[in-house]
Amino acid sequence: TQLLEQSPQFLSIQEGENLTVYCNSSSVFSSLQWYRQEPGEGPVLLVTVVTGGEVKKLKRLTFQFGDARKDSSLHITAAQPGDTGLYLCAGAGTGGSYIPTFGRGTSLIVHP
Amino acid sequence: KAGVTQTPRYLIKTRGQQVTLSCSPISGHRSVSWYQQTPGQGLQFLFEYFSETQRNKGNFPGRFSGRQFSNSRSEMNVSTLELGDSALYLCASSPRTNLAGEQYFGPGTRLTVT
């Protein structure tokens, strides 16, 4: 059973479009991270959210943590080819464990 | 600060052999975790070491083992390799106090078992 469900699994869009990816769980997390992974490389930490309802912005990326700390979303405005990659969410703090559980990711391709 | 480094980057082994992968964490990070990433299962936690002690362990068979040295560098070993062990093995380091669960990953070692 996957603790964190990410949707959509795949996304192929044109440059300039907006998109939102989702990360959902039935568990409450103390914190949640978003990572981006490019082919052949390790995931790179983008952001950590810890407070229910929290919104963080990183240039064209907007991250939101759900009020109940069970879900999160990542919105990208005016996507660029450089945004292409696998976006992973990871939740920590369930049952007292700080070891993060990862979703399977959303694979994004942005066509020029 | 230099990032997490992993060696080797690529490895091809034959079924039944064993393999050792190496990881050097970010300077000052004492926690090192290992993950296996496959297209079918995603990122799965193998184990975490802190101050040379295994502090947490994932649901993998005993063929997967690891250790951490006094300088925080870590190695993981897989014995009696199986075809299904082909994967990207990722090492991640974390600061001493890491209640937020943030991980800083290396580039990974791509293991192919034939």
Coordinates of C-alpha atoms in Angstrom, one line a residue:
Chain A
T1 CA 0.0 0.0 0.0
Q2 CA 1.4 3.3 -1.1
L3 CA 1.3 5.8 1.8
L4 CA 1.5 8.8 -0.5
E5 CA -0.4 8.9 -3.8
Q6 CA 0.8 11.3 -6.5
S7 CA -1.3 12.4 -9.5
P8 CA -1.1 12.6 -12.3
Q9 CA 1.6 10.0 -12.9
F10 CA 2.6 11.5 -16.2
L11 CA 2.2 15.0 -17.6
S12 CA 3.2 16.3 -21.1
I13 CA 2.6 20.0 -21.8
Q14 CA 3.7 22.9 -24.0
E15 CA 6.0 25.6 -22.8
G16 CA 4.0 28.4 -21.2
E17 CA 1.2 26.3 -19.8
N18 CA 0.3 26.1 -16.1
L19 CA 0.0 22.8 -14.2
T20 CA -0.7 21.4 -10.8
V21 CA 0.4 18.1 -9.4
Y22 CA -1.0 16.5 -6.2
C23 CA 0.2 14.5 -3.3
N24 CA -2.4 12.8 -1.1
S25 CA -2.4 10.6 1.9
S26 CA -4.7 9.3 4.6
S27 CA -1.9 9.9 7.1
V28 CA -1.0 13.1 8.9
F29 CA 2.6 14.3 8.4
S30 CA 4.7 16.6 10.5
S31 CA 6.4 17.8 7.4
L32 CA 6.3 17.3 3.7
Q33 CA 9.0 17.8 1.1
W34 CA 9.0 18.2 -2.7
Y35 CA 11.9 17.1 -4.8
R36 CA 12.8 17.3 -8.5
Q37 CA 14.8 14.5 -10.1
E38 CA 16.4 14.7 -13.5
P39 CA 17.3 11.5 -15.4
G40 CA 20.4 9.8 -14.1
E41 CA 20.6 12.1 -11.1
G42 CA 19.5 12.1 -7.5
P43 CA 16.4 14.1 -6.3
V44 CA 17.0 17.7 -5.4
L45 CA 15.1 19.2 -2.5
L46 CA 12.9 22.0 -3.6
V47 CA 10.9 22.9 -0.4
T48 CA 9.7 21.7 3.0
V49 CA 6.3 22.6 4.4
V50 CA 5.4 22.0 8.0
T51 CA 2.4 24.1 8.9
G52 CA -1.2 23.1 7.8
G53 CA -2.4 25.6 5.2
E54 CA 1.2 26.8 4.5
V55 CA 1.9 28.2 1.1
K56 CA 5.5 28.7 -0.2
K57 CA 6.6 30.2 -3.4
L58 CA 9.8 29.5 -5.3
K59 CA 9.9 31.6 -8.4
R60 CA 7.2 30.1 -10.7
L61 CA 6.6 27.2 -8.3
T62 CA 3.9 27.4 -5.6
F63 CA 3.7 24.7 -2.9
Q64 CA 0.7 24.3 -0.6
F65 CA 0.3 22.0 2.5
G66 CA -3.3 21.0 3.2
D67 CA -4.9 22.3 6.4
A68 CA -5.0 18.8 7.8
R69 CA -1.4 18.1 6.8
K70 CA -2.4 15.1 4.8
D71 CA -2.0 16.4 1.3
S72 CA 0.0 18.9 -0.7
S73 CA 0.0 20.5 -4.2
L74 CA 2.7 21.9 -6.5
H75 CA 1.6 24.5 -9.0
I76 CA 3.9 25.6 -11.8
T77 CA 3.1 28.8 -13.7
A78 CA 4.3 29.3 -17.3
A79 CA 6.2 26.0 -17.4
Q80 CA 9.5 26.0 -19.2
P81 CA 11.5 23.1 -20.7
G82 CA 13.9 23.3 -17.8
D83 CA 11.1 22.3 -15.5
T84 CA 11.1 18.8 -17.1
G85 CA 11.8 16.1 -14.5
L86 CA 10.3 13.7 -12.0
Y87 CA 8.6 15.5 -9.1
L88 CA 8.5 13.6 -5.9
C89 CA 6.7 14.3 -2.7
A90 CA 7.8 12.8 0.6
G91 CA 6.1 12.9 4.0
A92 CA 7.8 12.5 7.4
G93 CA 6.7 12.4 11.0
T94 CA 4.0 9.7 10.7
G95 CA 3.9 7.5 13.8
G96 CA 6.8 9.4 15.3
S97 CA 9.2 8.4 12.5
Y98 CA 11.3 11.1 10.7
I99 CA 12.2 8.7 7.9
P100 CA 10.4 10.1 4.9
T101 CA 8.0 8.1 2.8
F102 CA 8.1 8.9 -0.9
G103 CA 5.4 9.0 -3.5
R104 CA 6.1 7.4 -6.8
G105 CA 6.3 10.8 -8.5
T106 CA 4.9 12.8 -11.4
S107 CA 6.9 12.7 -14.6
L108 CA 6.7 16.1 -16.3
I109 CA 7.8 16.9 -19.8
V110 CA 7.6 20.4 -21.0
H111 CA 7.9 20.8 -24.8
P112 CA 9.4 23.9 -26.3
Chain B
K1 CA 29.8 22.9 0.8
A2 CA 30.4 19.9 -1.4
G3 CA 27.4 17.7 -2.0
V4 CA 26.9 14.1 -1.4
T5 CA 29.1 11.9 -3.5
Q6 CA 28.7 8.3 -4.5
T7 CA 31.0 5.9 -6.2
P8 CA 30.9 4.2 -8.5
R9 CA 28.3 5.9 -10.7
Y10 CA 27.7 2.8 -12.8
L11 CA 28.2 -0.8 -12.1
I12 CA 27.5 -4.0 -14.0
K13 CA 27.5 -7.3 -12.1
T14 CA 26.5 -10.9 -12.7
R15 CA 23.8 -12.7 -10.8
G16 CA 25.3 -14.3 -7.7
Q17 CA 28.1 -11.8 -7.2
Q18 CA 28.3 -9.2 -4.5
V19 CA 28.7 -5.5 -4.7
T20 CA 29.8 -2.6 -2.4
L21 CA 28.7 1.0 -3.0
S22 CA 30.2 4.0 -1.3
C23 CA 28.8 7.3 -0.1
S24 CA 30.4 10.4 1.3
P25 CA 27.9 12.7 3.0
I26 CA 27.8 16.5 3.1
S27 CA 30.4 17.8 5.6
G28 CA 28.8 17.9 9.1
H29 CA 25.9 15.6 8.3
R30 CA 26.0 12.6 10.5
S31 CA 22.9 10.7 9.3
V32 CA 23.2 8.7 6.1
S33 CA 20.3 6.9 4.5
W34 CA 20.2 4.5 1.5
Y35 CA 17.4 4.1 -0.9
Q36 CA 16.6 1.9 -3.9
Q37 CA 14.8 3.4 -6.8
T38 CA 13.1 1.4 -9.5
P39 CA 10.5 2.3 -12.1
G40 CA 8.0 -0.1 -10.6
Q41 CA 8.4 0.6 -6.9
G42 CA 9.7 4.1 -6.8
L43 CA 12.0 5.2 -4.0
Q44 CA 12.2 2.7 -1.2
F45 CA 14.1 3.1 2.1
L46 CA 16.8 0.6 2.8
F47 CA 18.4 1.8 6.0
E48 CA 19.7 4.8 7.9
Y49 CA 23.0 5.1 9.8
F50 CA 23.9 7.7 12.5
S51 CA 27.1 7.7 14.5
E52 CA 28.2 4.4 13.0
T53 CA 24.9 2.7 14.2
Q54 CA 22.0 1.5 12.1
R55 CA 19.1 3.5 13.4
N56 CA 16.4 2.5 11.1
K57 CA 15.8 -0.3 8.6
G58 CA 13.5 -0.8 5.7
N59 CA 11.8 -3.9 4.5
F60 CA 14.6 -5.5 2.5
P61 CA 16.2 -9.0 2.8
G62 CA 19.4 -9.6 4.8
R63 CA 21.4 -9.6 1.6
F64 CA 21.3 -5.8 1.9
S65 CA 23.6 -4.5 4.5
G66 CA 25.5 -1.4 5.3
R67 CA 27.9 0.3 7.6
Q68 CA 29.0 3.8 8.6
F69 CA 32.5 4.9 9.5
S70 CA 33.7 7.4 12.1
N71 CA 34.0 10.1 9.4
S72 CA 30.3 9.5 8.5
R73 CA 31.2 7.9 5.2
S74 CA 29.0 4.9 4.5
E75 CA 29.0 1.8 2.4
M76 CA 26.2 -0.6 1.5
N77 CA 26.7 -4.1 0.4
V78 CA 24.5 -6.4 -1.6
S79 CA 25.4 -10.1 -1.6
T80 CA 24.2 -12.9 -3.9
L81 CA 22.9 -10.4 -6.5
E82 CA 19.6 -11.1 -8.2
L83 CA 18.3 -9.7 -11.4
G84 CA 15.7 -7.7 -9.5
D85 CA 18.4 -5.8 -7.6
S86 CA 19.0 -3.8 -10.8
A87 CA 18.2 -0.3 -9.7
L88 CA 19.5 3.2 -9.0
Y89 CA 20.9 3.2 -5.4
L90 CA 20.7 6.6 -3.8
C91 CA 22.5 7.8 -0.7
A92 CA 21.2 10.8 1.2
S93 CA 22.6 12.7 4.1
S94 CA 20.9 14.8 6.8
P95 CA 21.9 17.2 9.5
R96 CA 22.1 15.8 13.1
T97 CA 18.7 17.2 14.0
N98 CA 16.4 16.4 11.2
L99 CA 12.9 16.3 12.5
A100 CA 11.7 17.7 9.2
G101 CA 12.9 14.7 7.3
E102 CA 14.8 16.6 4.7
Q103 CA 17.2 14.5 2.6
Y104 CA 20.1 15.7 0.5
F105 CA 20.8 13.1 -2.2
G106 CA 23.8 12.1 -4.1
P107 CA 23.7 11.3 -7.9
G108 CA 23.2 7.6 -7.3
T109 CA 24.9 4.4 -8.4
R110 CA 23.2 2.7 -11.3
L111 CA 23.5 -1.1 -10.7
T112 CA 22.8 -3.5 -13.5
V113 CA 22.7 -7.2 -12.7
T114 CA 22.9 -9.5 -15.7

